[in-house]
Coordinates of C-alpha atoms in Angstrom, one line a residue:
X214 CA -3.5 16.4 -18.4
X215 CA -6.6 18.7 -18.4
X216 CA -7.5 21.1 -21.2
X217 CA -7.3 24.3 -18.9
X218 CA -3.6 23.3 -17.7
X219 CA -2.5 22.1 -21.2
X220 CA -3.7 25.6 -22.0
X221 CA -1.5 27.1 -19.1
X222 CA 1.3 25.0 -20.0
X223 CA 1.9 26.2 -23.6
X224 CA 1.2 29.8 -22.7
X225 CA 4.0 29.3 -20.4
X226 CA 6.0 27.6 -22.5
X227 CA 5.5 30.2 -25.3
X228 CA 6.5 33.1 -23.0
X229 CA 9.1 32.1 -21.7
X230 CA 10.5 31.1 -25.2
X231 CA 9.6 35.0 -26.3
X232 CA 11.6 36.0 -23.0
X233 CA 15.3 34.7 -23.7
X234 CA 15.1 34.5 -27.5
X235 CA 13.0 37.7 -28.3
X236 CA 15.9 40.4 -29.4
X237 CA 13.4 43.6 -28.2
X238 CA 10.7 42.4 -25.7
X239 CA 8.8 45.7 -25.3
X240 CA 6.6 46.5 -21.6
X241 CA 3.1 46.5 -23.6
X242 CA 4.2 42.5 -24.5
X243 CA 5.6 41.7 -21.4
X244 CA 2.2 42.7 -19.6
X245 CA 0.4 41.2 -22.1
X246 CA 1.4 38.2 -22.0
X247 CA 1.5 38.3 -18.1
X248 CA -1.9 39.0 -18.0
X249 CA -2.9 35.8 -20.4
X250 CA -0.8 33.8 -17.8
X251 CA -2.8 35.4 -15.1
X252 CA -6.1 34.9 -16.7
X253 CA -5.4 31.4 -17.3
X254 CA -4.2 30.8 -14.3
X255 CA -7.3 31.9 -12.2
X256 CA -9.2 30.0 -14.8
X257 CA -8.0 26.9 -14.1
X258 CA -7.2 27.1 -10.5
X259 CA -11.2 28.2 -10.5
X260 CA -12.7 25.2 -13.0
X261 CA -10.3 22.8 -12.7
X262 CA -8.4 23.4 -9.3
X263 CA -4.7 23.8 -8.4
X264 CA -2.6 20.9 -7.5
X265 CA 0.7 20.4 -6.4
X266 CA 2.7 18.7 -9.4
X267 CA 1.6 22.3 -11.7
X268 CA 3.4 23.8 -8.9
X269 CA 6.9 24.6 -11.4
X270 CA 4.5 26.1 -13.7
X271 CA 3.4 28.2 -10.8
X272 CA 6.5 29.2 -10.5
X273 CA 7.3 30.2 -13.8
X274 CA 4.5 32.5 -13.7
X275 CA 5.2 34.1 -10.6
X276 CA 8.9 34.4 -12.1
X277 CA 7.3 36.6 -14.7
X278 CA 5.6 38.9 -12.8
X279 CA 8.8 39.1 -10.2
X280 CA 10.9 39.7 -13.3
X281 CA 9.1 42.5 -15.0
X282 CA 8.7 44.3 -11.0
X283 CA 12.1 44.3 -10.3
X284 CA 13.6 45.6 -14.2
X285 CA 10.6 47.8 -15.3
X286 CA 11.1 51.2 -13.7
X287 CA 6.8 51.5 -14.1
X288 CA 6.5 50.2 -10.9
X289 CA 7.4 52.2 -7.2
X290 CA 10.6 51.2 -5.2
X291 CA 8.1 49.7 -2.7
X292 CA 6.4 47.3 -4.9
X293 CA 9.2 45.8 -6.5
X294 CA 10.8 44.8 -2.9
X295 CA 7.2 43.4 -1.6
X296 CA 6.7 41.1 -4.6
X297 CA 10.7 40.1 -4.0
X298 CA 10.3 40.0 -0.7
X299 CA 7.0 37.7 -1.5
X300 CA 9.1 35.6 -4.2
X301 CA 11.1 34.8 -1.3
X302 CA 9.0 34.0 1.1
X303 CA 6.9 31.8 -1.0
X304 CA 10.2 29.7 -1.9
X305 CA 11.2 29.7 1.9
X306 CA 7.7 27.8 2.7
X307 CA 8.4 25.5 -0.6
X308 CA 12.0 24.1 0.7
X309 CA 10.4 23.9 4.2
X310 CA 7.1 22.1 3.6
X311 CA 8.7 19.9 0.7
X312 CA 10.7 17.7 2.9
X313 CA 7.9 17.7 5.7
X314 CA 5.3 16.7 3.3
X315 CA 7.4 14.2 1.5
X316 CA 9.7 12.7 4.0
X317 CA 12.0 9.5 4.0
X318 CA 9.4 8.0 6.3
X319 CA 11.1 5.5 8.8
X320 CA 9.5 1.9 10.5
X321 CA 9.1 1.9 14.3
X322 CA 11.7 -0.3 15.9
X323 CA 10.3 -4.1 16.5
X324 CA 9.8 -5.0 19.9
X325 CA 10.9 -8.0 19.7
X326 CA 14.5 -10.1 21.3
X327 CA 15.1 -10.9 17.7
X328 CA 17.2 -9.2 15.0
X329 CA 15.4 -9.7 11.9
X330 CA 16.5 -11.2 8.6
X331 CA 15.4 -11.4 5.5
X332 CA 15.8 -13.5 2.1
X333 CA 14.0 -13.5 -1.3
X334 CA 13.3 -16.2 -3.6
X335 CA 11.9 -16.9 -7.0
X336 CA 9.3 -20.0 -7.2
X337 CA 7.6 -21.4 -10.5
X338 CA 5.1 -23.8 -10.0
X339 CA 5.4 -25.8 -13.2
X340 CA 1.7 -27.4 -13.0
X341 CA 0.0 -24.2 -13.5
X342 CA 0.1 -22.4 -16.9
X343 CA 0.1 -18.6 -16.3
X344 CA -3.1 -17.1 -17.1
X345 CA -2.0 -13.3 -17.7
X346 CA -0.1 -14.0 -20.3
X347 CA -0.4 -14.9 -24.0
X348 CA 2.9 -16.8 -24.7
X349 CA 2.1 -20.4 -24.7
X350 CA 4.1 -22.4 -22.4
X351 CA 4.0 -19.7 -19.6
X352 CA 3.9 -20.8 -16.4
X353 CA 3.0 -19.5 -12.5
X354 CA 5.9 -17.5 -11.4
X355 CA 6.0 -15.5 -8.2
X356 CA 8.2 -13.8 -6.1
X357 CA 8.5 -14.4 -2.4
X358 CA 10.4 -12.9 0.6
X359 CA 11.0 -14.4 4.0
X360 CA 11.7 -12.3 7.1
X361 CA 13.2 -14.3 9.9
X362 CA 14.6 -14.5 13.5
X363 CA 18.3 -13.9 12.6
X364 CA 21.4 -14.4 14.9
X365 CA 22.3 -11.5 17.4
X366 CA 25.3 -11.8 15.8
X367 CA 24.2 -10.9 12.8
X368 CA 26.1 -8.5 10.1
X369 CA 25.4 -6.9 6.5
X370 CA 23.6 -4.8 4.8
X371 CA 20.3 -3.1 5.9
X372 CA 17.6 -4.4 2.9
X373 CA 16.2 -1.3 1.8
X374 CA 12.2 -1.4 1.6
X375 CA 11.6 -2.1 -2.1
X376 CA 14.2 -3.0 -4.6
X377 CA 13.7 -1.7 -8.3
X378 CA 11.9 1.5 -6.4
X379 CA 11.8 3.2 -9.8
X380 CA 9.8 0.3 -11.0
X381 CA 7.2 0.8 -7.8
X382 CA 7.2 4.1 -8.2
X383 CA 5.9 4.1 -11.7
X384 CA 3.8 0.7 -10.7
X385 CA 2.0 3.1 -7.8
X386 CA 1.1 6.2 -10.4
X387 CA -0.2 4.0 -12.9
X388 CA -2.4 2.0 -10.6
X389 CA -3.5 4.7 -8.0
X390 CA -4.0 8.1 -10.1
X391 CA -1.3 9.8 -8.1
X392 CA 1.5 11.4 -8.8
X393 CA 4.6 9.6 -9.4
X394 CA 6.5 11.8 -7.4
X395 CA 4.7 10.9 -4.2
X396 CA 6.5 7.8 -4.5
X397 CA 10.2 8.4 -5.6
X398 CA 11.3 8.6 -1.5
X399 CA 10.8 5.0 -1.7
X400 CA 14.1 4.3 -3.2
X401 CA 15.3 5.7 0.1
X402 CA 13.4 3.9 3.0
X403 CA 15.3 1.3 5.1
X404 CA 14.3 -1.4 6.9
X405 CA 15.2 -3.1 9.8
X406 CA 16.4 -6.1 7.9
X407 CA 19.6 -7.8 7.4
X408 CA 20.0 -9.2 4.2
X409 CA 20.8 -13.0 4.1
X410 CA 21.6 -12.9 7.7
X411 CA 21.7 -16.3 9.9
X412 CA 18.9 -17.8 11.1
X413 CA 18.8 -17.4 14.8
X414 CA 19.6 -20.8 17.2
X415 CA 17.8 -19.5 19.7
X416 CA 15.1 -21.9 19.3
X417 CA 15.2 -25.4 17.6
X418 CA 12.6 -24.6 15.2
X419 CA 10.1 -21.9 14.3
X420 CA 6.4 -21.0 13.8
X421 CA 5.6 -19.8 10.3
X422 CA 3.3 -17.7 8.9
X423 CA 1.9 -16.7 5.5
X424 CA 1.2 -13.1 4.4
X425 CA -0.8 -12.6 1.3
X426 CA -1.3 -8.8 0.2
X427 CA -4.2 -6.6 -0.8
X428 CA -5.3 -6.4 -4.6
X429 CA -2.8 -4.0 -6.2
X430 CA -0.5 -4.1 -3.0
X431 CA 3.2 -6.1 -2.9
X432 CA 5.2 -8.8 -0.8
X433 CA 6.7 -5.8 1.5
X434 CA 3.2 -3.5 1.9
X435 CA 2.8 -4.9 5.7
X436 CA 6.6 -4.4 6.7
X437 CA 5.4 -2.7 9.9
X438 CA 3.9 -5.7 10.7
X439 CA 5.9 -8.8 9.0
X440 CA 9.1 -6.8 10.7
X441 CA 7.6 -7.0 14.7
X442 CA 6.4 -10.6 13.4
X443 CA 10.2 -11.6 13.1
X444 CA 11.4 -9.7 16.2
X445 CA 9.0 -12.4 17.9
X446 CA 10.1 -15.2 16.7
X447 CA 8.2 -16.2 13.6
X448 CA 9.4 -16.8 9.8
X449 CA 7.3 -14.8 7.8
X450 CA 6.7 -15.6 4.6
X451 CA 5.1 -12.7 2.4
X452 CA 4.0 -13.4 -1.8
X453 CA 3.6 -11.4 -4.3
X454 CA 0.9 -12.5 -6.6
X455 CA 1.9 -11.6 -9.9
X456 CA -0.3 -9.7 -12.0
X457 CA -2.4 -9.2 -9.2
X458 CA 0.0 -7.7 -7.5
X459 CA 0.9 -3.4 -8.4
X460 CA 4.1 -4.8 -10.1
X461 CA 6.5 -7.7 -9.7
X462 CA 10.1 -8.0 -11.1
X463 CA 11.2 -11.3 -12.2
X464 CA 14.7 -12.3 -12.0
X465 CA 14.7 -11.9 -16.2
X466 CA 14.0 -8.2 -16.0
X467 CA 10.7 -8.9 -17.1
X468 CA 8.5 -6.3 -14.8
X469 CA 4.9 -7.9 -14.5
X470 CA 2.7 -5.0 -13.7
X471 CA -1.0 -5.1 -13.0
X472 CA -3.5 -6.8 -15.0
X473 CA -6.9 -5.6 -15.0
X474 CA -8.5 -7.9 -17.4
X475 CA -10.4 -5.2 -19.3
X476 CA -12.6 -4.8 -15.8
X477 CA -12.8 -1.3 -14.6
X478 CA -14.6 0.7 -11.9
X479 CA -17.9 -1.4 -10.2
X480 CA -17.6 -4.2 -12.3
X481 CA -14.2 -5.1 -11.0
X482 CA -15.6 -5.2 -7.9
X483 CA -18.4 -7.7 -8.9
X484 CA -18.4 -11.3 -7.1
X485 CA -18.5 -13.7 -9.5
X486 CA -15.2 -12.1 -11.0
X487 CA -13.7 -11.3 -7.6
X488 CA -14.6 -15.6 -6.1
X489 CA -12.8 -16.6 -9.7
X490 CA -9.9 -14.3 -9.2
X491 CA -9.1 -15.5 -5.5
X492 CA -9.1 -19.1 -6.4
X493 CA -5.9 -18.2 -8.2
X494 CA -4.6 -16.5 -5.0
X495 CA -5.7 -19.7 -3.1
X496 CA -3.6 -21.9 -5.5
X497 CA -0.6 -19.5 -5.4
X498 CA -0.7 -19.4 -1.6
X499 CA -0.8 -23.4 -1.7
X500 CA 1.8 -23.6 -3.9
X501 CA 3.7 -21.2 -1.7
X502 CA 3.4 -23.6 1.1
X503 CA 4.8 -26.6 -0.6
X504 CA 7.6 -24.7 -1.0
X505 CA 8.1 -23.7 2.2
X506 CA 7.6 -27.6 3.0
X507 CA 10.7 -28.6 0.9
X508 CA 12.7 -25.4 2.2
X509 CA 12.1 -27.2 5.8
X510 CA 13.6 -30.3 4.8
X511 CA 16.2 -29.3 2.0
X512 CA 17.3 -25.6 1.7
X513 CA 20.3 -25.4 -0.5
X514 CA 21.6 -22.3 2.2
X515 CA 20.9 -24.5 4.7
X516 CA 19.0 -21.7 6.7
X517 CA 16.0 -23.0 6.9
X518 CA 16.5 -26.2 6.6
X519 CA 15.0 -28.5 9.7
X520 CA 14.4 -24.8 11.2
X521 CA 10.6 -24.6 10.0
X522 CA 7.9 -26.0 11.8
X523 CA 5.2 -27.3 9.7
X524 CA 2.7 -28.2 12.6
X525 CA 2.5 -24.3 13.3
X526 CA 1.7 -22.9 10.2
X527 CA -0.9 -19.2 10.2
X528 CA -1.7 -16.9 7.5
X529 CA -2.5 -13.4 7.5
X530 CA -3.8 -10.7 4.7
X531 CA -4.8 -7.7 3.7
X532 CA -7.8 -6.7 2.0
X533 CA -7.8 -9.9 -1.0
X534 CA -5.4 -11.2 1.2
X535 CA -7.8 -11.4 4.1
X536 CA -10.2 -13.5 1.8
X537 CA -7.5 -15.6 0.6
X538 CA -6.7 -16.4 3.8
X539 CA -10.1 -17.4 4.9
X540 CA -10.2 -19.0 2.1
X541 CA -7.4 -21.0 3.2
X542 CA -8.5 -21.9 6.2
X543 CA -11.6 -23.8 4.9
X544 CA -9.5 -25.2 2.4
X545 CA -5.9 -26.2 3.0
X546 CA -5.4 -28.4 6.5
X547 CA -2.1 -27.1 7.1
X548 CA -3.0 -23.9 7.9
X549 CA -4.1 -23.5 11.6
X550 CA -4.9 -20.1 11.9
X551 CA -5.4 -16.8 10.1
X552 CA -6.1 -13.0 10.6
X553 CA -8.4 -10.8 7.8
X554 CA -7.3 -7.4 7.9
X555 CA -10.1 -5.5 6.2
X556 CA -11.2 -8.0 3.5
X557 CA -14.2 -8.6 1.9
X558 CA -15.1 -12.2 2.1
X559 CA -14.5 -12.9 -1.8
X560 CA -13.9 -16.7 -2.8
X561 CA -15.9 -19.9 -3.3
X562 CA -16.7 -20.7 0.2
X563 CA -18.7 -19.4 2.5
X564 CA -17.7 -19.3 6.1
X565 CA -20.0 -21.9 7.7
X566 CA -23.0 -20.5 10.4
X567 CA -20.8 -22.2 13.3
X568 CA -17.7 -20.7 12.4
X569 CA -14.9 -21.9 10.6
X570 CA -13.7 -24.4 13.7
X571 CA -10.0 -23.0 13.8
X572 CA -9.0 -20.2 15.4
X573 CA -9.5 -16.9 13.7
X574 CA -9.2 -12.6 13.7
X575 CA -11.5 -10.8 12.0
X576 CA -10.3 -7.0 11.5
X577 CA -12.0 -4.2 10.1
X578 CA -11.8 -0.7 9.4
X579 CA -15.9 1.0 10.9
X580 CA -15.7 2.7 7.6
X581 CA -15.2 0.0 5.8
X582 CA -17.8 -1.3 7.7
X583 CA -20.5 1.4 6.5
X584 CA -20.3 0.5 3.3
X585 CA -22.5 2.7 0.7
X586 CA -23.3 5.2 3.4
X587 CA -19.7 6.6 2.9
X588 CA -19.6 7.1 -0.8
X589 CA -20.6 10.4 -2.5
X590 CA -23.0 10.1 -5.5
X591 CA -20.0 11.5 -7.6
X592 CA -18.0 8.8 -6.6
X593 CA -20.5 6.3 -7.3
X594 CA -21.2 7.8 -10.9
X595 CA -17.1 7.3 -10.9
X596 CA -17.6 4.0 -11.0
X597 CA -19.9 3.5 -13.5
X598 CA -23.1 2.2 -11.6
X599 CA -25.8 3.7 -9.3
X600 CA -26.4 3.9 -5.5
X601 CA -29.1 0.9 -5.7
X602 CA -26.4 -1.3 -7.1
X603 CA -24.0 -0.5 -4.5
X604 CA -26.5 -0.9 -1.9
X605 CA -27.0 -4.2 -3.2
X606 CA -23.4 -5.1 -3.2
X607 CA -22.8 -4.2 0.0
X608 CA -25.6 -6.0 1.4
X609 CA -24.1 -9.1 0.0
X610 CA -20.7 -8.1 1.8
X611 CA -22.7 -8.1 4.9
X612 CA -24.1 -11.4 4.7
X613 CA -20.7 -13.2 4.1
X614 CA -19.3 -11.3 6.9
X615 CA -22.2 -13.0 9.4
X616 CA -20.6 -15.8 10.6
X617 CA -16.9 -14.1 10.6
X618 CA -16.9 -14.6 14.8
X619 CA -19.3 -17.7 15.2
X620 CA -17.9 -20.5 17.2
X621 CA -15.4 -18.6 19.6
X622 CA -13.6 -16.7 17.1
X623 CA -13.0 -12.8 17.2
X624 CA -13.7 -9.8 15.6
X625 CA -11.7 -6.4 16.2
X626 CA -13.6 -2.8 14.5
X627 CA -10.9 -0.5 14.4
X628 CA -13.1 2.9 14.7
X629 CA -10.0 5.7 13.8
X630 CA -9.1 3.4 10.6
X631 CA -9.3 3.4 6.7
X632 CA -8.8 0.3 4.3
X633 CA -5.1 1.3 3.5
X634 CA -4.5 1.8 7.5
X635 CA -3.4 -2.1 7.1
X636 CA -0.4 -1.5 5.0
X637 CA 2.0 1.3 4.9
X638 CA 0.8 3.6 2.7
X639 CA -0.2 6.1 4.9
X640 CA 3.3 6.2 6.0
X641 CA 4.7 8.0 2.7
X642 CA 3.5 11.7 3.4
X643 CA 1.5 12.9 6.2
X644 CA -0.9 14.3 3.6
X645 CA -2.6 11.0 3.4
X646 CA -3.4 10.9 6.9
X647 CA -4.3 14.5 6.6
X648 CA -6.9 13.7 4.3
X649 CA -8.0 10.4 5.3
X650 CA -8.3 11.4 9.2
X651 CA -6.2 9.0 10.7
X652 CA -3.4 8.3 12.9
X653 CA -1.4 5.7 11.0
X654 CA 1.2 5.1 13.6
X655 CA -0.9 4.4 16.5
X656 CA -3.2 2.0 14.2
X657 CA -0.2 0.0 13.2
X658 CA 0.9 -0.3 16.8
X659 CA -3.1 -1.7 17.7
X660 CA -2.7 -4.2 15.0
X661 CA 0.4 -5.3 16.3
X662 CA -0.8 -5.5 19.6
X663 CA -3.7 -7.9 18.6
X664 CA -1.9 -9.5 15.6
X665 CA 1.0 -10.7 18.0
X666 CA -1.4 -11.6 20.6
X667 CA -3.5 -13.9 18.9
X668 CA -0.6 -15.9 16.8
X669 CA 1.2 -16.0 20.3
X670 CA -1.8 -17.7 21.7
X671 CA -2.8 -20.2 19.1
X672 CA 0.6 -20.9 17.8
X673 CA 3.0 -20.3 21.1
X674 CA 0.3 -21.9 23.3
X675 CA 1.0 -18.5 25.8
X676 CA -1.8 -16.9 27.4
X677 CA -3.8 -14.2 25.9
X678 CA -2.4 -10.6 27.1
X679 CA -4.8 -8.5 25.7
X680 CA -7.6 -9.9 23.5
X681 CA -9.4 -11.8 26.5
X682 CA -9.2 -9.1 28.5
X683 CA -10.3 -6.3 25.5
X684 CA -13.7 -8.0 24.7
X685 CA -16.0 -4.9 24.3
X686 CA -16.3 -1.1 23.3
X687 CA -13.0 1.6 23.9
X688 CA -12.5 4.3 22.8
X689 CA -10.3 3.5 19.5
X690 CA -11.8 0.2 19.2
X691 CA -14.5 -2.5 19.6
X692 CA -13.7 -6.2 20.1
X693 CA -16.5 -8.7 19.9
X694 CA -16.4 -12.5 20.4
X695 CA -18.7 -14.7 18.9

């Protein structure tokens, strides 16, 4: 809390203490004190600014000055009905906007033939010791949830978005500087998911893919995406990387939120931490595929169970996930193909100058793109280093991006988008898109479009609908192939 609204605080705190318990409260106090308020007020909506979670104190304020109006016979008939009338119309705009500004946001209906289902799972890989942790004898744990083609048939209960919301809630202030109230309507999104529902027979067996989220992001950040996935026949499989993820909660209660190593501001950013960090991601997402190898031949539900095909296996991320994906694709043969959305190309390999010889989506936000020309000085100083050393960094982002499209592969700039446009953050208040300048909705429905279209292609062996046909510059977008 700043000084100026700690200030503010107590002085309200203090007068409204004097209001109910005083025995005589005389008009030379009451206006006193008012005018301290007042003064303090203006001072820190003027230094510091107004924001919305001060808005109770505000109130209480404005409750003063109402108060005094309405039972001091100083002031004329006329003014105490105009600052009630005020009062009232201020309160009006409050219960109005609230709900508007903070809404139970809901997922566009998938597309898709498919009813979708969805089951989570706990994995520990006991050959890796977990590194986040100082208890000897820990080892990698992660949670995982699969979305699925379920039966039409299918009956139960709607999964809600995130489980332990609370926990998210609190996960999301810490990690993002926001307000924790932005994110208590989480506990009350749905899906579009049936909770341990069948697994559809429509077809004998079905392509799988991989979703790895963004640093500080979670298993369900892409459900407009993993949701339309499932509609269309695949069994996506997204992981939360634990510790690296904004929070996990383990089947023990234990609630593993992120770990920042002591690294803050630019020197988180720096590459010879960020290539060490993602070979962890790369192991996790391994490991996450030899488990979806035994699901396919033994699942105790007997769900999945012959129902996975392991000769069509893609990945897609976001952000870190991106890399790890790319990652991936130079390192583990199993995977086949794999979308970045928006991710810097952090990890030990570099993407060869002919391309990485399997099919691949590169997608990017343009102002991602424009690297240090975006950022303000202030928000450089934020961070603890100086334009030059951004410049720098950047420069380096643009070399590992050179060969993202070489050898036939593609590369989609999405020009209305921001980093977060890949998940669904933007979708908890409008006053993100607000501020960022985007249209979330219609840049979830283009990177469904080209998402579904490309693992159709490569992994349904259907011809292209759209990305073919879209090579070039439009108006929301450009698409280049190498």
């Amino acid at each position: 809390m700043r000084f100026l609204e700690m200030c503010y605080i107590i002085m309200n705190i203090f007068m409204l203490g004097w209001f109910l318990f005083a025995p005589k409260k005389s008009p030379r106090g009451l206006w006193t004190g008012v005018g301290l308020l007042i003064l303090f007020l203006l001072a820190h909506g003027l230094i510091e600014g107004l924001r919305w979670p001060m808005i109770p104190a505000y109130l209480m304020t404005l409750f003063f000055v109402v108060w005094i109006a309405v039972h001091r016979r100083a002031l004329s008939h006329w003014v105490r009905n105009a600052l009630i009338t005020t009062l009232a119309a201020f309160y009006a705009v409050i219960t109005v906007a609230s709900p508007l500004l903070f809404p139970v946001f809901a997922f566009e209906k998938p597309t898709g033939p498919y009813p979708i289902g969805t089951v989570s799972y706990h994995w520990t890989d006991d050959t890796r010791e977990e590194t986040f942790t100082s208890a000897p004898g820990d080892k990698r744990e992660l949670m995982v949830q699969i979305w699925y083609p379920a039966s039409s048939t299918s009956k139960g209960s709607i999964a809600p978005y995130l489980l332990h919301s609370d926990v998210y809630a609190q996960a999301l202030h810490n990690v993002l500087h926001l307000p924790k109230l932005l994110f208590t309507n989480l506990e009350f999104v749905k899906t579009h998911s049936v909770e341990k529902a069948p697994l559809s027979d429509a077809e004998g067996k079905y392509p799988v893919l991989v979703f790895s989220h963004g640093l500080h992001g979670y298993k369900n950040q892409n459900t407009f995406q993993v949701e339309q996935l499932a509609s269309h026949g695949y069994i996506v499989v997204g992981i939360d990387h634990t510790y690296n993820s904004v929070t996990s909660v383990l089947p023990d209660g234990h609630i593993a939120n992120f770990e920042s190593q002591g690294k803050e501001g630019f020197e988180q950013l720096q590459f010879t931490h960020m290539d060490k960090l993602n070979q962890g991601w790369v192991k996790d997402a391994s490991f996450v595929v030899d488990q979806i190898e035994k699901l396919s031949k033994h699942d105790p539900d007997q769900r999945f169970t012959g129902r996975m095909d392991l000769e069509r296996i893609g990945m897609f991320g976001h952000s870190f996930g991106g890399a790890t994906t790319v990652q991936m694709l130079m390192n583990d043969p199993r995977i086949k193909v794999g979308i970045n959305m928006d991710g810097v190309l952090y990890g030990q390999q570099r993407i060869p100058i002919d391309g990485l010889n399997k099919p691949f989506l590169m997608m990017s936000a343009e102002d991602t793109l424009n690297g240090a020309t975006t950022l303000s000085d202030a928000y450089i100083a934020s961070m603890g280093t100086d334009r030059t050393q951004v410049t720098n960094y950047y420069k380096e982002v643009d070399a590992r991006y050179y060969s993202v499209a070489a050898g036939g592969n593609y590369w989609l700039k999405l020009k209305q988008a921001k980093h977060l446009s890949f998940s669904d953050m933007y979708l908890i208040s409008p006053l993100f898109e607000w501020m960022e300048g985007v249209d979330v909705r219609s840049t979830h429905r283009l990177i469904n479009t080209y998402t579904l279209d490309f693992f159709n292609h490569y992994l349904k062996q259907q011809p292209f609908e759209r990305i073919e046909q879209d090579i070039g510059d439009h108006p929301d977008f450009t698409l280049e192939k190498g």
